[in-house]
JSON list of C-alpha atoms in Angstrom, two decimals:
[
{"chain": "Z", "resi": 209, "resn": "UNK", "atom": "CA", "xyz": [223.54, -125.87, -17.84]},
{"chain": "Z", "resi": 210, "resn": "UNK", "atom": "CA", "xyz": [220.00, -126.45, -18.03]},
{"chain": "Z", "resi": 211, "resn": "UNK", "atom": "CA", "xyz": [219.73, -126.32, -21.85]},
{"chain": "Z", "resi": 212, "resn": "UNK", "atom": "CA", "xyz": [222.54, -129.37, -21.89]},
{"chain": "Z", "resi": 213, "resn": "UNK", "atom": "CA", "xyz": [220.36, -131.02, -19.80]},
{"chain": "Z", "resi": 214, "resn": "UNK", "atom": "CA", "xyz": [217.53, -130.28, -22.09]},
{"chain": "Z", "resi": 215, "resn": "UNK", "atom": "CA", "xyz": [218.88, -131.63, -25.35]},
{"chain": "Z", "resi": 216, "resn": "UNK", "atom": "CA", "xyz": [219.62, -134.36, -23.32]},
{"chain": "Z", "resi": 217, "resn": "UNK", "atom": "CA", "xyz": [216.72, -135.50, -21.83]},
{"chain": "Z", "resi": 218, "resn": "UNK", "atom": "CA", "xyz": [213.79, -133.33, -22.72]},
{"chain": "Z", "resi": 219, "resn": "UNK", "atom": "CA", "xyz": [211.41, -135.36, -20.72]},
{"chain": "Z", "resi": 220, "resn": "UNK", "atom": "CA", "xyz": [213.31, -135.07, -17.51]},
{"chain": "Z", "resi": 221, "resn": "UNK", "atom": "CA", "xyz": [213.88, -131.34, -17.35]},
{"chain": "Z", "resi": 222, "resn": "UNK", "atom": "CA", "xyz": [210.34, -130.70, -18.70]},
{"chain": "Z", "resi": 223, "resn": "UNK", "atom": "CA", "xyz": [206.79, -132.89, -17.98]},
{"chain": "Z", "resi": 224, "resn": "UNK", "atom": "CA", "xyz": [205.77, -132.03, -20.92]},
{"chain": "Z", "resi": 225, "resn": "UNK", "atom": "CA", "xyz": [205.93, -130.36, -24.64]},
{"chain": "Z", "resi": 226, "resn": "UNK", "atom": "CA", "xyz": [203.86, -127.58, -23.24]},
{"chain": "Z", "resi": 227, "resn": "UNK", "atom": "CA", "xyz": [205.41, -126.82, -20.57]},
{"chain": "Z", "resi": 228, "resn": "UNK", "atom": "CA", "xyz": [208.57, -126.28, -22.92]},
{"chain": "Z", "resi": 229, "resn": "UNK", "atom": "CA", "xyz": [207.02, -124.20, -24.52]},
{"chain": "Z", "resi": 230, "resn": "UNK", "atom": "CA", "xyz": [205.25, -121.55, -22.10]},
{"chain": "Z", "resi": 231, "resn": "UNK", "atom": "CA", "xyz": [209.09, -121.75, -20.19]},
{"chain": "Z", "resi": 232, "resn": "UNK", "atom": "CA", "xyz": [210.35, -117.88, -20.20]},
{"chain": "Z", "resi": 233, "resn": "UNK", "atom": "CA", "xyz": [214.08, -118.70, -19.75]},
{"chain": "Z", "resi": 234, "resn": "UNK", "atom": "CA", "xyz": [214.51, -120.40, -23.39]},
{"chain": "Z", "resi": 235, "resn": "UNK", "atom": "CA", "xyz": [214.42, -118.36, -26.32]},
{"chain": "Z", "resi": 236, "resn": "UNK", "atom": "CA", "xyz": [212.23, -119.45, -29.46]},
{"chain": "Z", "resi": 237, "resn": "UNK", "atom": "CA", "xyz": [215.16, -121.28, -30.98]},
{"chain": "Z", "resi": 238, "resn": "UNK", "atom": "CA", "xyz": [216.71, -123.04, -27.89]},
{"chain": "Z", "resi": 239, "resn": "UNK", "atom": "CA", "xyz": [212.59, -124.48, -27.94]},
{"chain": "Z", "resi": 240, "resn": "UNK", "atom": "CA", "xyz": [213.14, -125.71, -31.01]},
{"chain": "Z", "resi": 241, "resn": "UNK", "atom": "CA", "xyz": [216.03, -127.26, -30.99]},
{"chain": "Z", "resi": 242, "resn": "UNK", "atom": "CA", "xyz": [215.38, -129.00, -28.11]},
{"chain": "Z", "resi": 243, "resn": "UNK", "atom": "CA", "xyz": [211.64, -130.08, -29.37]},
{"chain": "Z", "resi": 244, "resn": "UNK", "atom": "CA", "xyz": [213.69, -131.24, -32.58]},
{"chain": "Z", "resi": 245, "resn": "UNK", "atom": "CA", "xyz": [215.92, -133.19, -30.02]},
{"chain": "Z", "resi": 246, "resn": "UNK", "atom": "CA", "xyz": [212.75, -134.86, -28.13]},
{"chain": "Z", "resi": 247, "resn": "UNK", "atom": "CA", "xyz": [210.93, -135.64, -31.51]},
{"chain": "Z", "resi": 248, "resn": "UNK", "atom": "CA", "xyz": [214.21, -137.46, -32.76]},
{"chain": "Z", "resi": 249, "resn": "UNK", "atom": "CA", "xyz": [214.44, -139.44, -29.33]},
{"chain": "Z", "resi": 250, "resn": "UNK", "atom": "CA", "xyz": [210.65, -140.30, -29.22]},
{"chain": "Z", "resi": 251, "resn": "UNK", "atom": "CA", "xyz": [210.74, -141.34, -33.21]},
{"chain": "Z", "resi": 252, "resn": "UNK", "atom": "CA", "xyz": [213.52, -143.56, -32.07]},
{"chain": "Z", "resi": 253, "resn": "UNK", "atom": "CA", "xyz": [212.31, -145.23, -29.24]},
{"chain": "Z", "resi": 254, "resn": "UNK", "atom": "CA", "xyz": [209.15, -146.20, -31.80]},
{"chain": "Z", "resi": 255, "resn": "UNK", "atom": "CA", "xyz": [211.36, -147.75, -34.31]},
{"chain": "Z", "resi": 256, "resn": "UNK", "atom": "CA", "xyz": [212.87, -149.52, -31.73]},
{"chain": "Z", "resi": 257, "resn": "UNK", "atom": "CA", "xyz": [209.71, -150.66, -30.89]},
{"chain": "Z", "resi": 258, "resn": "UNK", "atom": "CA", "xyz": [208.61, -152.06, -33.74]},
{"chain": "Z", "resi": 259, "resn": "UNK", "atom": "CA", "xyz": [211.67, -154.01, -34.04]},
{"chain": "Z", "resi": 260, "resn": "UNK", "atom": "CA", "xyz": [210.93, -155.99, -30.75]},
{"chain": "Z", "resi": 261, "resn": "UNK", "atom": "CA", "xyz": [213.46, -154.17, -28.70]},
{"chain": "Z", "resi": 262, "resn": "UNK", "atom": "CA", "xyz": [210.72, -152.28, -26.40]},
{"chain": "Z", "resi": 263, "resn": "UNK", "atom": "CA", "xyz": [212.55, -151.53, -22.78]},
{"chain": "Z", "resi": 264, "resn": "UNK", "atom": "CA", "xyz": [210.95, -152.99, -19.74]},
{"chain": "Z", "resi": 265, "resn": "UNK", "atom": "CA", "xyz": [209.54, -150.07, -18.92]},
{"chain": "Z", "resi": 266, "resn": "UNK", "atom": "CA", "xyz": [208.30, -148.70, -21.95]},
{"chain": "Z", "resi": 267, "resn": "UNK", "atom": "CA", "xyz": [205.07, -147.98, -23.30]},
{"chain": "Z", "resi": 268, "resn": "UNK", "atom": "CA", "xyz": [204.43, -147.39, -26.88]},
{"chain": "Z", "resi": 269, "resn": "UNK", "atom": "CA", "xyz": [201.28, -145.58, -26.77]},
{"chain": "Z", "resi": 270, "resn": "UNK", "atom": "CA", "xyz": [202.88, -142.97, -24.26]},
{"chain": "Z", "resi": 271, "resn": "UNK", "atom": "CA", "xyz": [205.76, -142.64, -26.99]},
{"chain": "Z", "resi": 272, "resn": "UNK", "atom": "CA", "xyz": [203.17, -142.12, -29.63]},
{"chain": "Z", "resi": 273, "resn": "UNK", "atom": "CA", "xyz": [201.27, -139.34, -27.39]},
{"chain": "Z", "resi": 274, "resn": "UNK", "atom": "CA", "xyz": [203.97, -137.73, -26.94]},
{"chain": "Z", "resi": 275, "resn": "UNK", "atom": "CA", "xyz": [205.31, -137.19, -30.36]},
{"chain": "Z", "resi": 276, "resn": "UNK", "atom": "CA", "xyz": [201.58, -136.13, -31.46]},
{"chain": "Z", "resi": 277, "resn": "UNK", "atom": "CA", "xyz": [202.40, -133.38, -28.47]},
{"chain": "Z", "resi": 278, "resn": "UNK", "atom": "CA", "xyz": [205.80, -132.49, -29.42]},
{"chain": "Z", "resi": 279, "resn": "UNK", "atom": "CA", "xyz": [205.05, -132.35, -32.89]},
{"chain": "Z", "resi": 280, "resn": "UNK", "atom": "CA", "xyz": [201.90, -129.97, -32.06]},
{"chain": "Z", "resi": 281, "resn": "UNK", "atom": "CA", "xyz": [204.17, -127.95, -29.87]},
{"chain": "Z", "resi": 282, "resn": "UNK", "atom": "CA", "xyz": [206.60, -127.43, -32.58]},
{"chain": "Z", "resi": 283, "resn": "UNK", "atom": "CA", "xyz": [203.69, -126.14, -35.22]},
{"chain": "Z", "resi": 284, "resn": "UNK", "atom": "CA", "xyz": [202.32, -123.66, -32.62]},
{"chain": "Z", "resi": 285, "resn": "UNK", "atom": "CA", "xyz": [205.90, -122.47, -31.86]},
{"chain": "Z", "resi": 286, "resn": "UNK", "atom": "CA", "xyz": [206.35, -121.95, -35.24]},
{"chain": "Z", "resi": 287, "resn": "UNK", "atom": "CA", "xyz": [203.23, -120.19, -35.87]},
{"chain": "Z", "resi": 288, "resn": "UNK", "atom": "CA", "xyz": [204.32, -117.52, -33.00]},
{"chain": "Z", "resi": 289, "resn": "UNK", "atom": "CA", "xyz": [206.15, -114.53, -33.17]},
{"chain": "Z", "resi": 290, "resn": "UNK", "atom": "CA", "xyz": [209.74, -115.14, -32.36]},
{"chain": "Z", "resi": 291, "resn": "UNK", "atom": "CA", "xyz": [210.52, -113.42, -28.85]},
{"chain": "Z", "resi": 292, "resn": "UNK", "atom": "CA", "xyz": [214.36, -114.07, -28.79]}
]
């Protein structure tokens, strides 16, 4: 259940990339497919920026941050041993 929830919404199951990453009850490749999943959202929500359709609440250098952070959390993940 909690990995649905994950590829849905990464940001509202975790507060952050890294704490994705240090969580014990994924394995290596349910971390990357949901990172994949909250890059794809983030890189989205940019476009989507640039073309004027920013939501109310949005804010584009928090999107930005974040995919600096999920992208950096992806490299490290890749650069450790798989634990699966």
């Amino acid at each position: 259940m909690r990995m649905q929830e994950a590829m849905k919404n990464p940001n509202v199951v975790f507060v952050s990339p890294e704490m994705l990453v240090s969580a014990a009850d994924f394995s290596s490749t349910q971390k990357r497919a949901i990172l994949t999943q909250w890059q794809d959202q983030l890189r989205q929500l940019l476009i989507a920026d640039e073309e004027n359709m920013q939501r109310f609440d949005a804010s584009t250098g928090a999107n930005a941050e974040c995919l600096r952070r999920v992208t950096d959390a992806m490299t490290r993940l890749s650069r450790s041993p798989d634990r699966e």
